[in-house]
Short mmCIF file of C-alpha atoms and ligand atoms in Angstrom, two decimals:
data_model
loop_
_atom_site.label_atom_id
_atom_site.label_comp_id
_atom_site.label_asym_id
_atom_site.label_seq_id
_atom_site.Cartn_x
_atom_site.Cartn_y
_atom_site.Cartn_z
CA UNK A 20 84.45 78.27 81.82
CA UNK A 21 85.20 81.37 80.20
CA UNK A 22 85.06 82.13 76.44
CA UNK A 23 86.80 85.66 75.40
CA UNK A 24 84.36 86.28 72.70
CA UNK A 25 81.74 86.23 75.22
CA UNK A 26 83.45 88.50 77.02
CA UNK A 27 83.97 90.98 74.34
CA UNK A 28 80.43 90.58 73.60
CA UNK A 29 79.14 91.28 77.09
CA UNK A 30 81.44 94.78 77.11
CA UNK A 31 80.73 95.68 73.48
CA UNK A 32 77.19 95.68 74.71
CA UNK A 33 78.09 97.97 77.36
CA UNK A 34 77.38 95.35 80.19
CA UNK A 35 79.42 94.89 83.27
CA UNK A 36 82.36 92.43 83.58
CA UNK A 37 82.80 90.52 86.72
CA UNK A 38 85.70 90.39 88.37
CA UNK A 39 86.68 87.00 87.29
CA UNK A 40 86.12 87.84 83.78
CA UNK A 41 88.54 90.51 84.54
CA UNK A 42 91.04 88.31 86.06
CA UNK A 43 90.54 85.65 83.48
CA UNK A 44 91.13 88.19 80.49
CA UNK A 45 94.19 89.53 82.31
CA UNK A 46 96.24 86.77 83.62
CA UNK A 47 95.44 84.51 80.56
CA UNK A 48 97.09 87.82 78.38
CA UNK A 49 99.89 87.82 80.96
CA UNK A 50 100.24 84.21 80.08
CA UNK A 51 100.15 84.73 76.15
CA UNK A 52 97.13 82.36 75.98
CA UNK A 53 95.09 85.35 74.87
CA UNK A 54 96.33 87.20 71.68
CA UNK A 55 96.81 90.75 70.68
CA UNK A 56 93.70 90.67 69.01
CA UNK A 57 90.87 89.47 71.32
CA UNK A 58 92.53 92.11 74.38
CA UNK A 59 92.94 94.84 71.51
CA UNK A 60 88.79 94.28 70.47
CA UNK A 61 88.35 94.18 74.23
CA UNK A 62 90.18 97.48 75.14
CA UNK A 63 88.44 99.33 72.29
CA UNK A 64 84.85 97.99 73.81
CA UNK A 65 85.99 99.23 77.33
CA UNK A 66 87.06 102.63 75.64
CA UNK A 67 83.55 103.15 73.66
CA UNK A 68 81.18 101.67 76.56
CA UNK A 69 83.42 102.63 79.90
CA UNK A 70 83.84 100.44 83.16
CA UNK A 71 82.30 101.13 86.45
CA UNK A 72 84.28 102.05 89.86
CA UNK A 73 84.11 98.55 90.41
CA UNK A 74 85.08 96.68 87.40
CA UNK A 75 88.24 99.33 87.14
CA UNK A 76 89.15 98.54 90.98
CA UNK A 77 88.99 94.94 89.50
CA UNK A 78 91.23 95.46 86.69
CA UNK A 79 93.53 97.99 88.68
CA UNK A 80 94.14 94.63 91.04
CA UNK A 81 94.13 91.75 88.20
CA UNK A 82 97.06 93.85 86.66
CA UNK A 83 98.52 94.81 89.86
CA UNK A 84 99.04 91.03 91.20
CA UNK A 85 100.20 89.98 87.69
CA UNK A 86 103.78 90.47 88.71
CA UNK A 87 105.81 91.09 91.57
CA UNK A 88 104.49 93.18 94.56
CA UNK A 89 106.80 94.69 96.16
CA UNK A 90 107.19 94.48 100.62
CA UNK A 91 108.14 97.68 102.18
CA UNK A 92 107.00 96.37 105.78
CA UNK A 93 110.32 96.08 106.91
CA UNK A 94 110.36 100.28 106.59
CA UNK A 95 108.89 101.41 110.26
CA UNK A 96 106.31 103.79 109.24
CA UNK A 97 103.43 104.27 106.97
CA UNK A 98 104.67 104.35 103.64
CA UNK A 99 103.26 107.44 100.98
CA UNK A 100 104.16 107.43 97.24
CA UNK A 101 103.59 110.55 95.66
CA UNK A 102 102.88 110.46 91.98
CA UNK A 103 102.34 112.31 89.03
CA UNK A 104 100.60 111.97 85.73
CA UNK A 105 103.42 113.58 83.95
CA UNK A 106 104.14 117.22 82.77
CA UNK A 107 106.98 119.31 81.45
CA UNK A 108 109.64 120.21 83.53
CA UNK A 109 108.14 118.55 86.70
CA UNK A 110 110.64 119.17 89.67
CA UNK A 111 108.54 118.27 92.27
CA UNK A 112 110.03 114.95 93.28
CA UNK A 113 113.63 115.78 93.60
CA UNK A 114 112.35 118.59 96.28
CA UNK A 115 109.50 116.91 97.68
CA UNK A 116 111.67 113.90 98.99
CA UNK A 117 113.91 115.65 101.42
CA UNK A 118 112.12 117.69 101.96
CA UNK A 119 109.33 115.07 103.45
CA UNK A 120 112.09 113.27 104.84
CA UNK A 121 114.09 116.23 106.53
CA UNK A 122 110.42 116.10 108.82
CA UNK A 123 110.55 112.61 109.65
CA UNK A 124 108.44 111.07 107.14
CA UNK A 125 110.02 107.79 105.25
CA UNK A 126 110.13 108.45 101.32
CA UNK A 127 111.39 105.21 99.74
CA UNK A 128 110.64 106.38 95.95
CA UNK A 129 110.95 104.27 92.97
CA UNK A 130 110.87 106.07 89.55
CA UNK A 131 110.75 105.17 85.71
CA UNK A 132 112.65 107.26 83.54
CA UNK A 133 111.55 110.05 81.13
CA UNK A 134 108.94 109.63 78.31
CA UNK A 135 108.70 111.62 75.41
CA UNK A 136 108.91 115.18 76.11
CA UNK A 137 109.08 114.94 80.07
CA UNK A 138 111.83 113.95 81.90
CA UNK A 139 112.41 111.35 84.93
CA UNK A 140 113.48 112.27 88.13
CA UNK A 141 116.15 109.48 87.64
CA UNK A 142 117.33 111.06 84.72
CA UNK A 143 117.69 114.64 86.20
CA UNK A 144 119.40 112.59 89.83
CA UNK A 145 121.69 111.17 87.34
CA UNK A 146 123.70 114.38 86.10
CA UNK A 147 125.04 113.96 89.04
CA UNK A 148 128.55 112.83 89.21
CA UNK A 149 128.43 109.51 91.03
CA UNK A 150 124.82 109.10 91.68
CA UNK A 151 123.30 105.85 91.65
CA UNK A 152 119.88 105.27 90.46
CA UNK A 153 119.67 101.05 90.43
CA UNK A 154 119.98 100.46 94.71
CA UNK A 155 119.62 96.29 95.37
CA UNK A 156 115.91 95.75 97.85
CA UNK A 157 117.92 95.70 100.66
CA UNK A 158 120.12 98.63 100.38
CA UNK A 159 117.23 100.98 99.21
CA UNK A 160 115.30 99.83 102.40
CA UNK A 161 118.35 100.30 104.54
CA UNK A 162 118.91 103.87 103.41
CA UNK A 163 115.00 104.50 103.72
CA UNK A 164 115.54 103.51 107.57
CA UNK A 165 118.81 105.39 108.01
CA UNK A 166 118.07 108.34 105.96
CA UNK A 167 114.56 109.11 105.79
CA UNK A 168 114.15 108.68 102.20
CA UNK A 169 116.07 106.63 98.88
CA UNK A 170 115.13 106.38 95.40
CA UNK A 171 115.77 103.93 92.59
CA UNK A 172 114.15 102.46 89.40
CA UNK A 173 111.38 100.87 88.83
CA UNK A 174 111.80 96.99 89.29
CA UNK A 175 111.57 94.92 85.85
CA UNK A 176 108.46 92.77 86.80
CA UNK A 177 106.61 95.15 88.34
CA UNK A 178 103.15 95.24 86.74
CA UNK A 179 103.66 92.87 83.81
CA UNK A 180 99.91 93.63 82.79
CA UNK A 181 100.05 97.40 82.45
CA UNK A 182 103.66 96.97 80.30
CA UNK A 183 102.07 94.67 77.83
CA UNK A 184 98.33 96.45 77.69
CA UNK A 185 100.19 99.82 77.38
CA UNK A 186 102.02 98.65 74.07
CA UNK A 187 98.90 97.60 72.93
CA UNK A 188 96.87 100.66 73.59
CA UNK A 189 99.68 103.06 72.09
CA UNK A 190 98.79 101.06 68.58
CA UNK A 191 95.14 100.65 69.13
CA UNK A 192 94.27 103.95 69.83
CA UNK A 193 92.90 103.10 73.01
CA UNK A 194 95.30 104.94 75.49
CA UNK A 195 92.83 107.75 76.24
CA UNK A 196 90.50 106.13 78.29
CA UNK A 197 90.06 107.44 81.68
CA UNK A 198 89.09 103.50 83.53
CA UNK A 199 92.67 102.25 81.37
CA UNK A 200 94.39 105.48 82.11
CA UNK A 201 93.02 104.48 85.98
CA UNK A 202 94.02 101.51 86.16
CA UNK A 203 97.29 101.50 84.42
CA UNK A 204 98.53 104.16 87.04
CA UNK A 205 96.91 102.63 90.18
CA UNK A 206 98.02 99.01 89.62
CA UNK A 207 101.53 100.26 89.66
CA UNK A 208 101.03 102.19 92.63
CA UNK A 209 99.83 99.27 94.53
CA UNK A 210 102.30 96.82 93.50
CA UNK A 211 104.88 99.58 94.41
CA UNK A 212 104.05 99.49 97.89
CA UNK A 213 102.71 102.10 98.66
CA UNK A 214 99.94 102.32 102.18
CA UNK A 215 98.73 105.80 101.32
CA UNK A 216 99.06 107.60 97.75
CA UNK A 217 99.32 111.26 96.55
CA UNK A 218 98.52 111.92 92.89
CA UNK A 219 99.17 114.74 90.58
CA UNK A 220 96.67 114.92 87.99
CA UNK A 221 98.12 117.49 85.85
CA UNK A 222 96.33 119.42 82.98
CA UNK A 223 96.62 121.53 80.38
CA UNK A 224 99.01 121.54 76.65
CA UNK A 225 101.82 119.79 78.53
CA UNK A 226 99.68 117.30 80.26
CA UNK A 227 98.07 114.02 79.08
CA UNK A 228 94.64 115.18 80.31
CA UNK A 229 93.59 118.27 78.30
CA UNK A 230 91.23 119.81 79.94
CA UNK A 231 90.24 120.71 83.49
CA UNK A 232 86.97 118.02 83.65
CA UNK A 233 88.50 115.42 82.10
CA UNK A 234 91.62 115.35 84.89
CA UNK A 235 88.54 115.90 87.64
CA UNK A 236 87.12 112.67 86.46
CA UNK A 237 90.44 110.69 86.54
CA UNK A 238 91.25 112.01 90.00
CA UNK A 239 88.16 110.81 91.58
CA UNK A 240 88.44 107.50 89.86
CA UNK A 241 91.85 106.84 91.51
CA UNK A 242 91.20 108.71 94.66
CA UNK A 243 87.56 105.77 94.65
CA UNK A 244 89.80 102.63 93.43
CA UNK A 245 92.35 103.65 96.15
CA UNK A 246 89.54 103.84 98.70
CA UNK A 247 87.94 100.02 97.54
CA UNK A 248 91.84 98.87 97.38
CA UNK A 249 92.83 99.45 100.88
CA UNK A 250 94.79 102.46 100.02
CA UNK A 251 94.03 105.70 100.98
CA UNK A 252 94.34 107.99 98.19
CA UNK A 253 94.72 112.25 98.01
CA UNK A 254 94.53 113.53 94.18
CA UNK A 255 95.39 117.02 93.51
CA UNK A 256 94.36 118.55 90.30
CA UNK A 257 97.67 120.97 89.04
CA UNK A 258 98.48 123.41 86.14
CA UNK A 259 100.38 122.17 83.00
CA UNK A 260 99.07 124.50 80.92
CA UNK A 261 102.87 126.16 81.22
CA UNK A 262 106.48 124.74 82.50
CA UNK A 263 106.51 123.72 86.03
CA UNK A 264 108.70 126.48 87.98
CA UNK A 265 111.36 127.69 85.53
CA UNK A 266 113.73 125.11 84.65
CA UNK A 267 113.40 122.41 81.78
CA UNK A 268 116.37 120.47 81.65
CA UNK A 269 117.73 117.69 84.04
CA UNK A 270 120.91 119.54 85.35
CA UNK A 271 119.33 122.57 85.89
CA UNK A 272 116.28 120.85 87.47
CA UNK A 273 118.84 119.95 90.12
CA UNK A 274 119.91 122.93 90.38
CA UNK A 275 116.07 124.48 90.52
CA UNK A 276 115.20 122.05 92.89
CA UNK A 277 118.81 123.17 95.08
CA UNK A 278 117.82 126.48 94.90
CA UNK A 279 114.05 125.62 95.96
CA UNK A 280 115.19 123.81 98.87
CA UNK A 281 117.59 127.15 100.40
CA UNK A 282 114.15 129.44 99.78
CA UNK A 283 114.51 131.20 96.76
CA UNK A 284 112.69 128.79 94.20
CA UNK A 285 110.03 129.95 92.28
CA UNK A 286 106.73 129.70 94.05
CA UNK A 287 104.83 127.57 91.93
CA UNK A 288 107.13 125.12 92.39
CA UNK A 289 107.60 125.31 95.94
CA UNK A 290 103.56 126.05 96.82
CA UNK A 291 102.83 122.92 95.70
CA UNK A 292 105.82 121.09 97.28
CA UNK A 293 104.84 122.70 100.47
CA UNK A 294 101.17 121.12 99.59
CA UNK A 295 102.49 117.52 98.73
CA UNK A 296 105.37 117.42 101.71
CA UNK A 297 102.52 119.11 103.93
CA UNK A 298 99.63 116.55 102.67
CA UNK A 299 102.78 113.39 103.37
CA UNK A 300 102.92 114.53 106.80
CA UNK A 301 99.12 114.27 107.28
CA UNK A 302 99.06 110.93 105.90
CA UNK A 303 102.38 109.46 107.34
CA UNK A 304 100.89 110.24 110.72
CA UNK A 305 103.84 112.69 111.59
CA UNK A 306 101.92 115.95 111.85
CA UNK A 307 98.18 116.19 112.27
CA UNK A 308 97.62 119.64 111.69
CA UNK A 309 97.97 121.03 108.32
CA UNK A 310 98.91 124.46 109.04
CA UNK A 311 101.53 123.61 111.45
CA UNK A 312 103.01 120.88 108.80
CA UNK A 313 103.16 123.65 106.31
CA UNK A 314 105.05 125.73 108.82
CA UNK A 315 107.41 122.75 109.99
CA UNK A 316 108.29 122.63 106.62
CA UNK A 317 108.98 126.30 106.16
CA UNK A 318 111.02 126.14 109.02
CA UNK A 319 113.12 123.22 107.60
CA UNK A 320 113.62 124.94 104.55
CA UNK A 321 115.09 128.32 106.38
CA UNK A 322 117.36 126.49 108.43
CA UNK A 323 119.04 124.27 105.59
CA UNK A 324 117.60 120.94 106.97
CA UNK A 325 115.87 120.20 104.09
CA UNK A 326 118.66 121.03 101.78
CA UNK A 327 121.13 119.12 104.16
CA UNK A 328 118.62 115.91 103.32
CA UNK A 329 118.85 116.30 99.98
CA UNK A 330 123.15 116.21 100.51
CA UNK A 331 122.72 113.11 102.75
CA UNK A 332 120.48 111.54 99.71
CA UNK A 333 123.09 111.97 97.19
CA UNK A 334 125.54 111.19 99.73
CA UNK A 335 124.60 107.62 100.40
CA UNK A 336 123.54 106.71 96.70
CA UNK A 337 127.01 107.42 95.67
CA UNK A 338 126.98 111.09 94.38
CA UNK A 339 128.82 114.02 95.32
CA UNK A 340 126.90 116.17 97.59
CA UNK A 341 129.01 119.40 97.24
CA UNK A 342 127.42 120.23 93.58
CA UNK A 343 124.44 121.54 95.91
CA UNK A 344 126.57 124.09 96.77
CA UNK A 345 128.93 124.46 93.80
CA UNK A 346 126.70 124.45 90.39
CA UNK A 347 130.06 124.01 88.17
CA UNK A 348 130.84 120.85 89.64
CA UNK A 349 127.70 119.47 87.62
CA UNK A 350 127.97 119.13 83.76
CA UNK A 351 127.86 122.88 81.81
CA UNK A 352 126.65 123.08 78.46
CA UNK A 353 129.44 125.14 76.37
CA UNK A 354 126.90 127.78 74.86
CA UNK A 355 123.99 129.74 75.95
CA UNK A 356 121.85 132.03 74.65
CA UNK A 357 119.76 134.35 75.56
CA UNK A 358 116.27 134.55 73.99
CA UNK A 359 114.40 138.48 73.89
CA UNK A 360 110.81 139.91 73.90
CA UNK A 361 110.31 141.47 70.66
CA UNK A 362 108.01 144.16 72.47
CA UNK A 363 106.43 145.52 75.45
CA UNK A 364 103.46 143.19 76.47
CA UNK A 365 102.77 140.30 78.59
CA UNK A 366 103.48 136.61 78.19
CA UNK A 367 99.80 135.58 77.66
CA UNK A 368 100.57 131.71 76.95
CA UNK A 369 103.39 129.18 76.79
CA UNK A 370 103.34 126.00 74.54
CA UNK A 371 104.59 123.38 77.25
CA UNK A 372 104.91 121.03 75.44
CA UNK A 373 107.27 122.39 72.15
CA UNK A 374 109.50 123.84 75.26
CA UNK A 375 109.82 120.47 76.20
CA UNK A 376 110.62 118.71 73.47
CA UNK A 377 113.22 121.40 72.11
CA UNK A 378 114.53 120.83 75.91
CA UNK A 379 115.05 117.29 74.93
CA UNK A 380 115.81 117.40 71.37
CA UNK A 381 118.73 119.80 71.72
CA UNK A 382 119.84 116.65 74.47
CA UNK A 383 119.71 114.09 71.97
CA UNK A 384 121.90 112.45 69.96
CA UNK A 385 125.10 113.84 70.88
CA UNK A 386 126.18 110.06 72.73
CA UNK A 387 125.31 108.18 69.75
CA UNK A 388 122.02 106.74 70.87
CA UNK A 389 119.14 108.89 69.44
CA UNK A 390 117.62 108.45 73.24
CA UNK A 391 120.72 109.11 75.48
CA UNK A 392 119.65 112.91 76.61
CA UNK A 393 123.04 115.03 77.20
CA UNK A 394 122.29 116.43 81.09
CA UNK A 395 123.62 120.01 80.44
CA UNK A 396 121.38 121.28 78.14
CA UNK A 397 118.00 122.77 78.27
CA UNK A 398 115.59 125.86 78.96
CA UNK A 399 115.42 128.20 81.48
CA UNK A 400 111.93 130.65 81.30
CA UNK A 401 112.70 133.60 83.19
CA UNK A 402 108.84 134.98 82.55
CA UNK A 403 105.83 132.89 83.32
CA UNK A 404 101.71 132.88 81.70
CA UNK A 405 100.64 136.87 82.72
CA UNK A 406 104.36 138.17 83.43
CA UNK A 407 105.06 141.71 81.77
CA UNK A 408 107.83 142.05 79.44
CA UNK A 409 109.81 145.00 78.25
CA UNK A 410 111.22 144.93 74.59
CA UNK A 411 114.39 143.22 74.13
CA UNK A 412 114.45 141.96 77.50
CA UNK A 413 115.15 137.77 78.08
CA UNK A 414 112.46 135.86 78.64
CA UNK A 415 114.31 132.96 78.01
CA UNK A 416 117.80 131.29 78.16
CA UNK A 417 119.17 128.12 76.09
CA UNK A 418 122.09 125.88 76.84
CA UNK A 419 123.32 123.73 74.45
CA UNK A 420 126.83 121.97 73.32
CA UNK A 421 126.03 122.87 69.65
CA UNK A 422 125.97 125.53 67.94
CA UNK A 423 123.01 124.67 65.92
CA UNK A 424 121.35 123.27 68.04
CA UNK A 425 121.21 126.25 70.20
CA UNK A 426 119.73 128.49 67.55
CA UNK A 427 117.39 126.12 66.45
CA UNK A 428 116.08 125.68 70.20
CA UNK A 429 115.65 129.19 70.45
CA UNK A 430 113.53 129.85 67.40
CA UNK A 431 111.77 127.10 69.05
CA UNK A 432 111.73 129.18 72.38
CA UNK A 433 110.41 132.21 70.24
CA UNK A 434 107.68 129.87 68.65
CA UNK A 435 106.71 128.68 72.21
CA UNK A 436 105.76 132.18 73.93
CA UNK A 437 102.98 134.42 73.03
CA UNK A 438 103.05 137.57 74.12
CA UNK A 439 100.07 140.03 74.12
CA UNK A 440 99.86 144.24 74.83
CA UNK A 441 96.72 143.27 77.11
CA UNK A 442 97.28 142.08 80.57
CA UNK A 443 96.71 138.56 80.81
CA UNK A 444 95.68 136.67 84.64
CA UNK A 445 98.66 134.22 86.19
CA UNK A 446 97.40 130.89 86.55
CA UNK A 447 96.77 129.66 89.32
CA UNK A 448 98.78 125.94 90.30
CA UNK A 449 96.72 124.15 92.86
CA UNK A 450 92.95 123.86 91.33
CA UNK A 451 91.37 120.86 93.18
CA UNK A 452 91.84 118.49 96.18
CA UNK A 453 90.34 115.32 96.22
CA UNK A 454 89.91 112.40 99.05
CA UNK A 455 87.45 110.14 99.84
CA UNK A 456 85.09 112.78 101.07
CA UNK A 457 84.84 114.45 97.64
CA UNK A 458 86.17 117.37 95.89
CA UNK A 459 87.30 120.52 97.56
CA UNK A 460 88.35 123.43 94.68
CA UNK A 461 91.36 125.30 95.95
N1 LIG B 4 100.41 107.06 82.83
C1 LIG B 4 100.35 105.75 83.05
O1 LIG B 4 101.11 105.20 83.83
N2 LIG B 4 99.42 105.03 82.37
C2 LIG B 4 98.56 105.58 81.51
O2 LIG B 4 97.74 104.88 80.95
C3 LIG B 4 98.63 106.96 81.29
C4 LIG B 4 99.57 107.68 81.97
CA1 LIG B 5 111.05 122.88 86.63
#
């Protein structure tokens, strides 16, 4: 018999929970036979006093069997999800899965939709005219086998745990804890279906982990409760100290990622979609060397393959492929403007996170619901962190459907960028690699 004050107790004391404990505090939750309160006194002793690898594997598990699990066996192939941690203006998937698949590896991708300041990949798919996110199981795994790669939303009982511990961390003050942070990202991971598992750990302003230790410790966490869980995991520790690539905005992230996929996308962006697609390749079992996967990739890229994949995607999930090739076909925000450098100098840092949300913000509103984003608007950066800038000269450009809006967004803009008369370094994008043999810095 288990008693949840005892519990409590045990991890208020900083002593370790066993794994029926764990199970016991998290299915009885699930159930609503344990309230808001005793989970909420709980989750603030695991925040103060920490959980070990093992008692977070535990947890990651308890919350990932709460709900459905989902069965990709019937895909031929070994199955990798890549995943990110979040960060402004995050491109990566819509490139990374054709480009995977245009190498034979099988991407069957399921999404959520944006939060706060960064936006979903489903959201920036769906400016699309025609595309559909919400595929039925069976039609998603059909166009994974015929196609190479699909992508829809997140299924509704997927993880019922982390839904309802999330809510309650966001009022408790309890979501920064790296074993909840861990386990809340995991869990859905392995309830997705995934056999092998690429994370993005991103850091920086525009990142949920601040600073550079902090997302080292979270990435080895995962990369050790993916090992004890069956599933082999890969974390990469990335920039978000500044926009990822150059476009903020979910048309003209399709249009980044279009322009990515023909060669002439920005190279932070596509370095570390080479290093994800690359790193798929490895794991998939379709390449085993990593320097030829880079270059297989390269050489899909040159030839159009990869952008034909991305046509074939939109193809089969109902969208019109030809907007690859003909921008205007997707939506077009009515004004733009152009944002200058007030002097000679260098960018020397970019607040990630107020681009994003003036991304979003001039979005919102316009269809009525405060949370409907409008899919023409947003920014486009034309300088990145330790890029030289002459007076007067654009460093930025704004799209918006109001007028207001659009100078509001780029005082915002203005606010964002700081510019200094000393040289200042570029920042690097690919910091760390981890796997089950430990860290390598990059
Ligand atoms: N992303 C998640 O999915 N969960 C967290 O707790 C934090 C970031
Ligand atoms: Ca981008």
């Amino acid at each position: 018999m288990f008693f949840v004050p005892e519990i409590i107790e045990k991890k208020k004391r900083g002593l370790k929970l066993s794994k029926e404990e764990i199970e016991f505090i998290v299915n009885g939750y699930v159930a609503g036979k344990i309230p808001d309160y005793q989970v909420s006194a709980l989750l603030m002793a695991i925040y103060f006093k920490g959980m070990d690898e093992e008692e977070t594997t535990n947890l990651t598990m308890a919350m990932a069997y709460s709900g459905e699990i989902v069965d990709f066996s019937s895909i031929e192939g070994i199955k990798v999800d890549k995943h990110s941690t979040g960060g402004i203006a995050d491109t990566t998937t819509l490139v990374l899965l054709p480009l995977a698949a245009s190498v034979g590896v099988k991407v069957a991708k399921m999404s959520g939709r944006g939060l706060g300041h960064t936006g979903g990949t489903i959201d920036k798919l769906e400016s699309i005219p025609g595309f559909r996110c919400e595929l039925g199981d069976k039609e998603f795994i059909d166009a994974v086998n015929t196609i190479g790669a699909a992508i829809t939303g997140q299924s509704k009982n997927l993880v019922p745990a982390d839904k309802m511990l999330y809510a309650l961390r966001d009022v408790t003050a309890t979501v920064d804890s790296i074993p909840l942070i861990a386990s809340s990202i995991m869990s859905k991971k392995i309830a997705g279906g995934a056999d092998k598992i690429i994370l993005d750990v991103k850091f920086g302003n525009g990142a949920f982990m601040k600073n550079y230790e902090d997302a080292l410790k979270l990435g080895t966490l995962m990369v050790k409760i993916g090992q004890l869980a069956g599933r082999e995991t890969v974390a990469y520790i990335t920039d978000m100290d500044q926009p990822l690539g150059l476009a903020i905005g979910n048309t003209i992230e399709v249009i980044e990622a279009a322009e990515t996929l023909k060669g002439r996308g920005h190279k932070d962006l596509l370095s570390l979609c080479l290093e994800f697609a690359s790193e798929m390749m490895i794991l998939a079992q379709v390449e085993k060397d990593k320097n030829k996967a880079v270059e297989r990739l390269e050489a899909s890229i040159d030839s159009g393959k990869a952008l034909d994949k991305l046509k074939e995607i939109i193809a089969s999930q109902g969208g019109n492929p030809e907007v690859l090739e003909d921008y205007s076909l997707l939506p077009k925000a009515k004004y733009e403007l152009e944002v200058k450098a007030p002097a000679d100098g260098f960018v020397k840092q970019i607040d990630a996170v107020r681009l994003g949300l003036a991304s979003m913000k001039i979005g919102a509103g316009r269809q009525k619901k405060e949370d409907i984003i409008d899919p023409a608007v947003g920014i486009w950066i034309y300088k990145k962190v330790g890029e030289e800038v002459t007076k007067g000269e654009p460093f930025a450009k704004i799209l918006a459907n109001d007028k207001e809006k659009l100078t509001w967004a780029a005082d915002e803009a203005r606010a964002a960028f700081e510019f200094s008369r000393e040289p200042k370094e570029k920042r690097k994008v690919i910091w760390a690699k981890i796997t089950k043999n430990g860290v390598s810095e990059l």
